[in-house]
mmCIF file of C-alpha atoms and ligand atoms in Angstrom:
data_model
loop_
_atom_site.group_PDB
_atom_site.id
_atom_site.type_symbol
_atom_site.label_atom_id
_atom_site.label_comp_id
_atom_site.label_asym_id
_atom_site.label_seq_id
_atom_site.Cartn_x
_atom_site.Cartn_y
_atom_site.Cartn_z
ATOM 1 C CA MET A 240 51.972 89.431 79.924
ATOM 2 C CA SER A 241 50.708 92.617 78.303
ATOM 3 C CA GLU A 242 47.367 94.192 79.171
ATOM 4 C CA GLN A 243 46.947 95.432 75.587
ATOM 5 C CA LYS A 244 44.163 93.624 73.782
ATOM 6 C CA THR A 245 45.125 91.454 70.821
ATOM 7 C CA LEU A 246 42.683 91.287 67.910
ATOM 8 C CA ILE A 247 42.489 87.939 66.084
ATOM 9 C CA PHE A 248 41.087 87.860 62.552
ATOM 10 C CA GLY A 249 41.102 85.998 59.247
ATOM 11 C CA HIS A 250 40.923 87.357 55.711
ATOM 12 C CA LYS A 251 38.578 89.782 54.014
ATOM 13 C CA ASN A 252 35.555 88.205 52.346
ATOM 14 C CA PRO A 253 35.543 85.740 55.258
ATOM 15 C CA ASP A 254 34.803 82.048 54.784
ATOM 16 C CA THR A 255 33.889 79.547 57.489
ATOM 17 C CA ASP A 256 37.530 78.684 58.321
ATOM 18 C CA THR A 257 38.401 82.362 58.757
ATOM 19 C CA ILE A 258 35.498 83.078 61.140
ATOM 20 C CA ALA A 259 35.813 79.780 63.023
ATOM 21 C CA SER A 260 39.590 80.000 63.428
ATOM 22 C CA ALA A 261 39.411 83.530 64.848
ATOM 23 C CA LEU A 262 36.781 82.492 67.437
ATOM 24 C CA VAL A 263 38.551 79.227 68.274
ATOM 25 C CA TYR A 264 41.998 80.751 68.711
ATOM 26 C CA ALA A 265 40.515 83.531 70.843
ATOM 27 C CA GLU A 266 39.034 80.827 73.101
ATOM 28 C CA LEU A 267 42.441 79.157 73.481
ATOM 29 C CA LYS A 268 44.228 82.470 74.092
ATOM 30 C CA THR A 269 41.651 83.586 76.647
ATOM 31 C CA ARG A 270 41.927 80.278 78.479
ATOM 32 C CA THR A 271 45.679 80.653 78.726
ATOM 33 C CA GLY A 272 45.223 84.075 80.289
ATOM 34 C CA GLU A 273 45.623 86.437 77.349
ATOM 35 C CA ASN A 274 43.459 89.437 76.503
ATOM 36 C CA ALA A 275 42.323 88.448 73.004
ATOM 37 C CA GLU A 276 39.189 89.087 70.933
ATOM 38 C CA ALA A 277 38.060 87.545 67.647
ATOM 39 C CA VAL A 278 36.888 90.031 65.015
ATOM 40 C CA ARG A 279 36.010 89.849 61.304
ATOM 41 C CA LEU A 280 36.789 91.932 58.217
ATOM 42 C CA GLY A 281 33.582 91.395 56.240
ATOM 43 C CA ASP A 282 30.048 89.983 56.079
ATOM 44 C CA VAL A 283 29.291 86.535 57.474
ATOM 45 C CA ALA A 284 28.518 84.118 54.627
ATOM 46 C CA GLN A 285 25.320 82.016 54.805
ATOM 47 C CA GLU A 286 27.233 78.772 55.228
ATOM 48 C CA THR A 287 29.122 80.277 58.160
ATOM 49 C CA GLN A 288 25.937 81.661 59.699
ATOM 50 C CA PHE A 289 24.416 78.164 59.519
ATOM 51 C CA ALA A 290 27.396 76.782 61.446
ATOM 52 C CA LEU A 291 27.270 79.592 64.048
ATOM 53 C CA ASP A 292 23.519 79.091 64.565
ATOM 54 C CA HIS A 293 23.864 75.298 64.777
ATOM 55 C CA PHE A 294 26.398 75.513 67.597
ATOM 56 C CA GLY A 295 24.887 78.590 69.260
ATOM 57 C CA VAL A 296 27.832 80.931 68.788
ATOM 58 C CA GLU A 297 27.603 84.652 68.009
ATOM 59 C CA ALA A 298 29.496 86.036 65.028
ATOM 60 C CA PRO A 299 32.542 88.119 65.937
ATOM 61 C CA ARG A 300 32.288 91.895 65.754
ATOM 62 C CA ARG A 301 33.259 93.535 62.456
ATOM 63 C CA ILE A 302 36.187 95.944 62.250
ATOM 64 C CA ASP A 303 37.550 98.027 59.391
ATOM 65 C CA SER A 304 40.639 99.298 61.206
ATOM 66 C CA ALA A 305 42.853 97.501 63.740
ATOM 67 C CA SER A 306 45.184 100.320 64.721
ATOM 68 C CA GLU A 307 42.325 102.429 66.072
ATOM 69 C CA GLU A 308 41.891 99.858 68.849
ATOM 70 C CA THR A 309 45.218 98.158 69.435
ATOM 71 C CA GLY A 310 48.808 97.751 68.331
ATOM 72 C CA SER A 311 48.764 93.958 68.522
ATOM 73 C CA VAL A 312 47.139 91.479 66.115
ATOM 74 C CA ILE A 313 47.125 87.771 65.272
ATOM 75 C CA LEU A 314 46.328 86.646 61.719
ATOM 76 C CA VAL A 315 44.565 83.349 61.098
ATOM 77 C CA ASP A 316 43.818 81.647 57.753
ATOM 78 C CA HIS A 317 45.815 84.206 55.716
ATOM 79 C CA ASN A 318 49.068 86.095 55.623
ATOM 80 C CA GLU A 319 49.029 88.255 52.473
ATOM 81 C CA PHE A 320 48.655 91.923 53.380
ATOM 82 C CA GLN A 321 46.146 92.625 50.603
ATOM 83 C CA GLN A 322 43.782 90.035 52.147
ATOM 84 C CA SER A 323 44.205 91.526 55.624
ATOM 85 C CA VAL A 324 42.943 94.590 57.440
ATOM 86 C CA ASP A 325 43.647 97.830 55.543
ATOM 87 C CA ASP A 326 45.960 99.224 58.229
ATOM 88 C CA ILE A 327 47.914 95.990 58.798
ATOM 89 C CA GLU A 328 51.215 97.823 58.331
ATOM 90 C CA ASN A 329 50.437 100.064 61.326
ATOM 91 C CA VAL A 330 50.169 97.263 63.896
ATOM 92 C CA THR A 331 52.468 94.536 65.224
ATOM 93 C CA ILE A 332 51.703 91.052 63.928
ATOM 94 C CA ARG A 333 52.388 88.877 66.955
ATOM 95 C CA GLU A 334 51.382 85.577 65.418
ATOM 96 C CA VAL A 335 50.186 83.957 62.214
ATOM 97 C CA ILE A 336 48.374 80.591 62.122
ATOM 98 C CA ASP A 337 47.754 79.584 58.526
ATOM 99 C CA HIS A 338 47.779 76.897 55.839
ATOM 100 C CA HIS A 339 48.489 78.966 52.709
ATOM 101 C CA ARG A 340 51.603 79.832 50.763
ATOM 102 C CA ILE A 341 53.509 82.852 52.089
ATOM 103 C CA ALA A 342 53.557 85.967 49.907
ATOM 104 C CA ASN A 343 53.337 89.735 50.335
ATOM 105 C CA PHE A 344 54.070 89.307 54.002
ATOM 106 C CA GLN A 345 56.790 90.746 56.183
ATOM 107 C CA THR A 346 57.365 91.851 59.754
ATOM 108 C CA GLU A 347 59.673 94.233 61.518
ATOM 109 C CA GLY A 348 60.424 91.849 64.356
ATOM 110 C CA PRO A 349 60.382 88.150 65.237
ATOM 111 C CA LEU A 350 56.986 86.503 65.677
ATOM 112 C CA LEU A 351 55.285 83.178 66.154
ATOM 113 C CA TYR A 352 54.467 81.842 62.695
ATOM 114 C CA ARG A 353 52.823 78.471 62.433
ATOM 115 C CA ALA A 354 51.910 77.256 58.976
ATOM 116 C CA GLU A 355 51.379 73.657 57.948
ATOM 117 C CA PRO A 356 50.470 72.260 54.533
ATOM 118 C CA VAL A 357 47.076 70.918 55.611
ATOM 119 C CA GLY A 358 43.577 71.585 54.271
ATOM 120 C CA CYS A 359 42.334 73.927 56.991
ATOM 121 C CA THR A 360 43.547 76.319 59.710
ATOM 122 C CA ALA A 361 41.274 74.631 62.255
ATOM 123 C CA THR A 362 43.299 71.415 61.875
ATOM 124 C CA ILE A 363 46.410 73.280 63.033
ATOM 125 C CA LEU A 364 44.477 74.896 65.889
ATOM 126 C CA LEU A 365 43.520 71.461 67.242
ATOM 127 C CA LYS A 366 47.257 70.658 67.447
ATOM 128 C CA LEU A 367 47.853 73.904 69.346
ATOM 129 C CA TYR A 368 45.138 73.016 71.880
ATOM 130 C CA LYS A 369 46.785 69.652 72.451
ATOM 131 C CA GLU A 370 50.295 71.076 72.703
ATOM 132 C CA GLN A 371 49.006 73.438 75.390
ATOM 133 C CA GLY A 372 47.187 70.665 77.243
ATOM 134 C CA GLU A 373 43.739 72.076 76.432
ATOM 135 C CA LYS A 374 40.613 70.716 74.762
ATOM 136 C CA PRO A 375 38.195 72.798 72.644
ATOM 137 C CA SER A 376 34.709 73.432 74.061
ATOM 138 C CA LYS A 377 31.776 71.679 72.376
ATOM 139 C CA GLU A 378 30.862 74.913 70.560
ATOM 140 C CA MET A 379 34.381 75.516 69.271
ATOM 141 C CA ALA A 380 34.756 71.861 68.256
ATOM 142 C CA GLY A 381 31.594 72.309 66.182
ATOM 143 C CA LEU A 382 32.992 75.391 64.467
ATOM 144 C CA MET A 383 36.299 73.610 63.783
ATOM 145 C CA ILE A 384 34.430 70.743 62.130
ATOM 146 C CA SER A 385 32.481 73.261 60.061
ATOM 147 C CA ALA A 386 35.740 74.907 58.938
ATOM 148 C CA ILE A 387 37.322 71.589 57.940
ATOM 149 C CA ILE A 388 34.217 70.471 56.039
ATOM 150 C CA SER A 389 34.033 73.851 54.289
ATOM 151 C CA ASP A 390 37.711 74.066 53.265
ATOM 152 C CA THR A 391 37.913 70.410 52.159
ATOM 153 C CA LEU A 392 34.396 70.165 50.679
ATOM 154 C CA LEU A 393 33.604 67.281 53.026
ATOM 155 C CA PHE A 394 37.099 65.733 52.592
ATOM 156 C CA LYS A 395 36.888 65.687 48.792
ATOM 157 C CA SER A 396 39.240 68.544 47.839
ATOM 158 C CA PRO A 397 42.818 67.733 46.704
ATOM 159 C CA THR A 398 44.146 69.899 49.566
ATOM 160 C CA CYS A 399 42.552 67.625 52.190
ATOM 161 C CA THR A 400 45.116 65.610 54.199
ATOM 162 C CA LYS A 401 44.899 62.630 56.547
ATOM 163 C CA GLU A 402 45.385 65.083 59.411
ATOM 164 C CA ASP A 403 42.271 67.033 58.431
ATOM 165 C CA VAL A 404 40.161 63.863 58.381
ATOM 166 C CA GLN A 405 41.546 62.697 61.731
ATOM 167 C CA ALA A 406 40.975 66.109 63.301
ATOM 168 C CA ALA A 407 37.364 66.220 62.096
ATOM 169 C CA GLU A 408 36.658 62.692 63.339
ATOM 170 C CA GLU A 409 38.126 63.499 66.738
ATOM 171 C CA LEU A 410 36.227 66.786 66.988
ATOM 172 C CA ALA A 411 32.956 65.124 65.965
ATOM 173 C CA VAL A 412 32.968 63.229 69.259
ATOM 174 C CA THR A 413 33.281 66.453 71.282
ATOM 175 C CA ALA A 414 30.741 68.315 69.119
ATOM 176 C CA GLU A 415 28.316 65.364 69.066
ATOM 177 C CA VAL A 416 27.564 65.559 65.346
ATOM 178 C CA ASP A 417 27.491 63.065 62.492
ATOM 179 C CA LEU A 418 30.128 64.438 60.103
ATOM 180 C CA ASN A 419 28.468 63.381 56.886
ATOM 181 C CA GLU A 420 24.937 64.394 57.826
ATOM 182 C CA TYR A 421 25.931 67.740 59.342
ATOM 183 C CA GLY A 422 28.448 68.408 56.588
ATOM 184 C CA LEU A 423 25.944 67.969 53.773
ATOM 185 C CA GLU A 424 23.405 70.146 55.602
ATOM 186 C CA MET A 425 25.972 72.906 56.101
ATOM 187 C CA LEU A 426 27.268 72.857 52.521
ATOM 188 C CA LYS A 427 23.677 72.853 51.293
ATOM 189 C CA ALA A 428 22.847 75.868 53.480
ATOM 190 C CA GLY A 429 25.730 77.720 51.849
ATOM 191 C CA ALA A 430 24.727 76.680 48.340
ATOM 192 C CA ASP A 431 21.019 77.493 48.820
ATOM 193 C CA MET A 432 21.782 81.050 49.732
ATOM 194 C CA SER A 433 24.676 81.761 47.442
ATOM 195 C CA SER A 434 22.463 83.269 44.740
ATOM 196 C CA LYS A 435 20.991 85.819 47.151
ATOM 197 C CA SER A 436 22.833 88.885 48.337
ATOM 198 C CA THR A 437 23.651 88.901 52.035
ATOM 199 C CA GLU A 438 21.453 91.987 52.404
ATOM 200 C CA GLU A 439 18.269 90.109 51.536
ATOM 201 C CA MET B 216 57.039 59.743 51.163
ATOM 202 C CA SER B 217 59.311 61.023 48.405
ATOM 203 C CA GLU B 218 62.664 59.434 47.594
ATOM 204 C CA GLN B 219 64.084 62.808 46.555
ATOM 205 C CA LYS B 220 66.737 64.040 48.948
ATOM 206 C CA THR B 221 65.974 67.186 50.951
ATOM 207 C CA LEU B 222 68.873 69.534 51.671
ATOM 208 C CA ILE B 223 68.744 71.347 55.025
ATOM 209 C CA PHE B 224 70.797 74.513 55.478
ATOM 210 C CA GLY B 225 71.089 77.773 57.382
ATOM 211 C CA HIS B 226 72.268 81.170 56.165
ATOM 212 C CA LYS B 227 75.343 82.319 54.309
ATOM 213 C CA ASN B 228 78.255 83.351 56.510
ATOM 214 C CA PRO B 229 77.164 80.542 58.867
ATOM 215 C CA ASP B 230 77.200 80.925 62.642
ATOM 216 C CA THR B 231 76.999 78.153 65.219
ATOM 217 C CA ASP B 232 73.165 78.100 65.303
ATOM 218 C CA THR B 233 72.996 77.770 61.507
ATOM 219 C CA ILE B 234 75.439 74.828 61.347
ATOM 220 C CA ALA B 235 74.082 73.118 64.471
ATOM 221 C CA SER B 236 70.425 73.496 63.469
ATOM 222 C CA ALA B 237 71.035 72.000 60.006
ATOM 223 C CA LEU B 238 72.801 68.959 61.517
ATOM 224 C CA VAL B 239 70.269 68.557 64.317
ATOM 225 C CA TYR B 240 67.183 68.808 62.115
ATOM 226 C CA ALA B 241 68.746 66.365 59.637
ATOM 227 C CA GLU B 242 69.158 63.904 62.543
ATOM 228 C CA LEU B 243 65.471 64.278 63.459
ATOM 229 C CA LYS B 244 64.321 63.984 59.835
ATOM 230 C CA THR B 245 66.494 60.919 59.212
ATOM 231 C CA ARG B 246 65.174 59.252 62.347
ATOM 232 C CA THR B 247 61.616 59.784 61.215
ATOM 233 C CA GLY B 248 62.435 58.076 57.919
ATOM 234 C CA GLU B 249 63.141 60.997 55.590
ATOM 235 C CA ASN B 250 66.004 61.329 53.113
ATOM 236 C CA ALA B 251 67.603 64.534 54.402
ATOM 237 C CA GLU B 252 71.160 65.905 54.477
ATOM 238 C CA ALA B 253 72.582 68.919 56.307
ATOM 239 C CA VAL B 254 74.758 71.187 54.170
ATOM 240 C CA ARG B 255 76.318 74.650 54.608
ATOM 241 C CA LEU B 256 76.634 77.767 52.485
ATOM 242 C CA GLY B 257 80.010 79.070 53.712
ATOM 243 C CA ASP B 258 83.124 78.522 55.832
ATOM 244 C CA VAL B 259 82.846 77.078 59.330
ATOM 245 C CA ALA B 260 83.673 79.758 61.941
ATOM 246 C CA GLN B 261 86.258 78.968 64.632
ATOM 247 C CA GLU B 262 83.674 78.989 67.415
ATOM 248 C CA THR B 263 81.570 76.492 65.474
ATOM 249 C CA GLN B 264 84.597 74.286 64.742
ATOM 250 C CA PHE B 265 85.364 74.239 68.473
ATOM 251 C CA ALA B 266 81.837 72.978 69.161
ATOM 252 C CA LEU B 267 81.985 70.357 66.389
ATOM 253 C CA ASP B 268 85.381 69.098 67.653
ATOM 254 C CA HIS B 269 84.220 69.037 71.261
ATOM 255 C CA PHE B 270 81.259 66.799 70.467
ATOM 256 C CA GLY B 271 83.009 64.800 67.750
ATOM 257 C CA VAL B 272 80.752 65.829 64.852
ATOM 258 C CA GLU B 273 81.915 66.455 61.280
ATOM 259 C CA ALA B 274 80.998 69.734 59.598
ATOM 260 C CA PRO B 275 78.316 69.436 56.917
ATOM 261 C CA ARG B 276 79.375 69.481 53.272
ATOM 262 C CA ARG B 277 79.474 72.883 51.546
ATOM 263 C CA ILE B 278 77.215 73.628 48.585
ATOM 264 C CA ASP B 279 76.932 76.663 46.326
ATOM 265 C CA SER B 280 73.860 75.494 44.419
ATOM 266 C CA ALA B 281 70.863 73.503 45.657
ATOM 267 C CA SER B 282 69.003 72.985 42.386
ATOM 268 C CA GLU B 283 71.902 71.013 40.869
ATOM 269 C CA GLU B 284 71.214 68.282 43.436
ATOM 270 C CA THR B 285 67.559 68.417 44.385
ATOM 271 C CA GLY B 286 64.272 70.245 44.065
ATOM 272 C CA SER B 287 63.491 70.117 47.794
ATOM 273 C CA VAL B 288 65.019 72.196 50.604
ATOM 274 C CA ILE B 289 64.440 73.105 54.257
ATOM 275 C CA LEU B 290 65.702 76.432 55.604
ATOM 276 C CA VAL B 291 66.836 76.749 59.214
ATOM 277 C CA ASP B 292 67.878 79.906 61.118
ATOM 278 C CA HIS B 293 66.924 82.240 58.232
ATOM 279 C CA ASN B 294 64.222 82.990 55.711
ATOM 280 C CA GLU B 295 65.347 86.018 53.691
ATOM 281 C CA PHE B 296 66.272 84.972 50.158
ATOM 282 C CA GLN B 297 69.374 87.145 50.047
ATOM 283 C CA GLN B 298 70.800 85.205 53.028
ATOM 284 C CA SER B 299 69.999 81.859 51.405
ATOM 285 C CA VAL B 300 71.471 79.749 48.619
ATOM 286 C CA ASP B 301 71.836 81.689 45.362
ATOM 287 C CA ASP B 302 69.359 79.505 43.459
ATOM 288 C CA ILE B 303 66.708 79.426 46.197
ATOM 289 C CA GLU B 304 64.034 80.521 43.723
ATOM 290 C CA ASN B 305 64.616 77.385 41.627
ATOM 291 C CA VAL B 306 63.773 74.872 44.375
ATOM 292 C CA THR B 307 60.735 74.112 46.529
ATOM 293 C CA ILE B 308 61.022 75.298 50.140
ATOM 294 C CA ARG B 309 59.291 72.496 52.044
ATOM 295 C CA GLU B 310 59.891 73.871 55.524
ATOM 296 C CA VAL B 311 61.359 76.803 57.432
ATOM 297 C CA ILE B 312 62.411 76.589 61.096
ATOM 298 C CA ASP B 313 63.537 80.005 62.291
ATOM 299 C CA HIS B 314 63.510 82.690 64.972
ATOM 300 C CA HIS B 315 63.908 85.855 62.880
ATOM 301 C CA ARG B 316 61.507 88.390 61.434
ATOM 302 C CA ILE B 317 60.045 87.422 58.051
ATOM 303 C CA ALA B 318 61.084 89.484 55.048
ATOM 304 C CA ASN B 319 61.985 88.963 51.409
ATOM 305 C CA PHE B 320 60.434 85.531 51.577
ATOM 306 C CA GLN B 321 57.683 83.922 49.566
ATOM 307 C CA THR B 322 56.636 80.524 48.273
ATOM 308 C CA GLU B 323 54.534 79.233 45.415
ATOM 309 C CA GLY B 324 52.740 76.657 47.553
ATOM 310 C CA PRO B 325 51.841 75.875 51.142
ATOM 311 C CA LEU B 326 54.660 74.771 53.448
ATOM 312 C CA LEU B 327 55.497 74.021 57.040
ATOM 313 C CA TYR B 328 56.722 77.270 58.598
ATOM 314 C CA ARG B 329 57.664 77.242 62.243
ATOM 315 C CA ALA B 330 58.989 80.454 63.690
ATOM 316 C CA GLU B 331 58.965 81.436 67.345
ATOM 317 C CA PRO B 332 60.243 84.616 68.982
ATOM 318 C CA VAL B 333 63.007 82.886 70.968
ATOM 319 C CA GLY B 334 66.749 83.452 71.065
ATOM 320 C CA CYS B 335 67.880 80.492 68.982
ATOM 321 C CA THR B 336 66.639 78.043 66.328
ATOM 322 C CA ALA B 337 67.947 75.117 68.399
ATOM 323 C CA THR B 338 65.428 75.963 71.125
ATOM 324 C CA ILE B 339 62.586 75.440 68.625
ATOM 325 C CA LEU B 340 64.194 72.211 67.389
ATOM 326 C CA LEU B 341 64.127 70.761 70.907
ATOM 327 C CA LYS B 342 60.351 71.330 70.916
ATOM 328 C CA LEU B 343 60.055 69.541 67.565
ATOM 329 C CA TYR B 344 61.944 66.520 68.948
ATOM 330 C CA LYS B 345 59.552 66.372 71.881
ATOM 331 C CA GLU B 346 56.442 66.823 69.757
ATOM 332 C CA GLN B 347 57.599 63.894 67.650
ATOM 333 C CA GLY B 348 58.391 61.744 70.699
ATOM 334 C CA GLU B 349 62.148 61.806 70.035
ATOM 335 C CA LYS B 350 65.207 62.810 72.057
ATOM 336 C CA PRO B 351 68.376 64.344 70.574
ATOM 337 C CA SER B 352 71.557 62.236 70.641
ATOM 338 C CA LYS B 353 74.361 63.309 73.003
ATOM 339 C CA GLU B 354 76.263 64.831 70.070
ATOM 340 C CA MET B 355 73.280 66.800 68.784
ATOM 341 C CA ALA B 356 72.377 67.943 72.313
ATOM 342 C CA GLY B 357 75.932 69.309 72.571
ATOM 343 C CA LEU B 358 75.568 71.228 69.306
ATOM 344 C CA MET B 359 72.184 72.605 70.380
ATOM 345 C CA ILE B 360 73.721 73.900 73.611
ATOM 346 C CA SER B 361 76.520 75.485 71.589
ATOM 347 C CA ALA B 362 73.977 77.211 69.343
ATOM 348 C CA ILE B 363 71.979 78.577 72.284
ATOM 349 C CA ILE B 364 75.102 79.826 74.058
ATOM 350 C CA SER B 365 76.352 81.429 70.838
ATOM 351 C CA ASP B 366 73.079 83.177 69.897
ATOM 352 C CA THR B 367 72.355 84.380 73.442
ATOM 353 C CA LEU B 368 75.966 85.124 74.451
ATOM 354 C CA LEU B 369 75.646 82.724 77.374
ATOM 355 C CA PHE B 370 72.070 83.886 78.176
ATOM 356 C CA LYS B 371 73.057 87.560 78.345
ATOM 357 C CA SER B 372 71.581 88.922 75.101
ATOM 358 C CA PRO B 373 68.234 90.785 75.179
ATOM 359 C CA THR B 374 66.831 88.206 72.713
ATOM 360 C CA CYS B 375 67.326 85.369 75.222
ATOM 361 C CA THR B 376 64.047 83.965 76.602
ATOM 362 C CA LYS B 377 63.175 81.684 79.488
ATOM 363 C CA GLU B 378 62.612 78.921 76.940
ATOM 364 C CA ASP B 379 66.205 79.211 75.703
ATOM 365 C CA VAL B 380 67.571 78.896 79.229
ATOM 366 C CA GLN B 381 65.325 75.923 80.016
ATOM 367 C CA ALA B 382 66.248 74.198 76.752
ATOM 368 C CA ALA B 383 69.972 74.635 77.430
ATOM 369 C CA GLU B 384 69.664 73.343 80.986
ATOM 370 C CA GLU B 385 67.738 70.304 79.827
ATOM 371 C CA LEU B 386 70.184 69.583 76.987
ATOM 372 C CA ALA B 387 73.177 69.946 79.313
ATOM 373 C CA VAL B 388 72.095 66.766 81.089
ATOM 374 C CA THR B 389 72.056 64.794 77.817
ATOM 375 C CA ALA B 390 75.307 66.360 76.576
ATOM 376 C CA GLU B 391 77.041 65.957 79.953
ATOM 377 C CA VAL B 392 78.534 69.439 80.023
ATOM 378 C CA ASP B 393 78.687 72.252 82.536
ATOM 379 C CA LEU B 394 76.945 75.110 80.723
ATOM 380 C CA ASN B 395 78.977 77.937 82.159
ATOM 381 C CA GLU B 396 82.363 76.281 81.884
ATOM 382 C CA TYR B 397 81.800 74.932 78.376
ATOM 383 C CA GLY B 398 80.093 78.144 77.243
ATOM 384 C CA LEU B 399 82.972 80.386 78.262
ATOM 385 C CA GLU B 400 85.482 78.034 76.615
ATOM 386 C CA MET B 401 83.489 78.005 73.380
ATOM 387 C CA LEU B 402 82.967 81.775 73.243
ATOM 388 C CA LYS B 403 86.674 82.237 74.011
ATOM 389 C CA ALA B 404 87.624 79.874 71.175
ATOM 390 C CA GLY B 405 85.592 82.028 68.813
ATOM 391 C CA ALA B 406 87.008 85.280 70.121
ATOM 392 C CA ASP B 407 90.636 84.056 70.075
ATOM 393 C CA MET B 408 90.477 83.269 66.410
ATOM 394 C CA SER B 409 88.266 86.057 65.191
ATOM 395 C CA SER B 410 91.217 88.243 64.204
ATOM 396 C CA LYS B 411 92.695 85.536 61.959
ATOM 397 C CA SER B 412 91.309 84.702 58.564
ATOM 398 C CA THR B 413 89.765 81.241 58.316
ATOM 399 C CA GLU B 414 92.369 80.362 55.675
ATOM 400 C CA GLU B 415 95.274 80.582 58.147
HETATM 401 MN MN1 MN C 642 39.877 80.956 54.113
HETATM 402 MN MN1 MN C 643 41.341 77.999 55.337
HETATM 403 MN MN1 MN C 644 72.252 82.655 62.692
HETATM 404 MN MN1 MN C 645 70.004 81.833 65.257
#
């Protein structure tokens, strides 16, 4: 509809779900003809970098202000304003795709808000692909798996649901990875590096 | 899952969308095996009573407290706490289905939140039926049409979207009504009575 670019981003101090969900939702939006770009609000963690490298995807560009570039944003993997971009109150939140409680969030107008009580935003994004008759690319399927494994600690966290497991198993076919083998490698990559600063 | 009953209700000072959406979503929830009951937070308006009579549906029971009966509620057609049941902060909001801006709303835990920028909650509910492989009954289709006509003033309000029109046209087949003829009758029934108090 509009020619204005929409920025899609997750929370500050980004984790793998936040980075993956921004990239994945930007793919879906772009495919359905919208002018959307994934961005990030902080440094890429080592675990996330491992996932990006494994599937050959570049990290999104970092921003510190949204309103300098656009009036239109989509939040993924968060909704609380203090976790969002500093100037969140100066832009229009068109959509939120999230799996957290709602707090410190409000809008001036109606919006699309899709939250479900599942373990990971990527699990909800797979539903959105299906509802729109689309299928994630191999690269995006790989990032979605990485997000689910990260948020659920390889399906072991109490927040993990049957839907998260089913989504990961389905995506593993598209991404051509062994969930357990890849998952342990990715979590290990995050753990190995966690004692070093990201500047090293 | 749980045996605890879930109460489904719209806002105080209920309009046709609020009453219809509570009844309709309770039908869908009951069909999918949940223990759910539609209730209302205020008097039934004349327009709404006309719609209920026309499709042979009883008004939901009125409540003034939710926590006396259950710990589990679903909000339709609203989210702001001041428009909701007085003791909203003493119960768990499991779901919200709505088409308004989000404000004065928060939860302690994750939930299902489904808001879309369309003209009427009933339009979103039709999507939920489809996503769950269900079809509204003739009676519920009639109430959904009534809600869409009421919220969009027979498709003339600026909030009316293409999705609202398509939903109403599709539901008209199930409900066996002529949209224009029935819509004018219903709006007239509301207007005729609006000068009288509901106690008369
Ligand atoms: Mn996160
Ligand atoms: Mn997450
Ligand atoms: Mn209403
Ligand atoms: Mn409404």
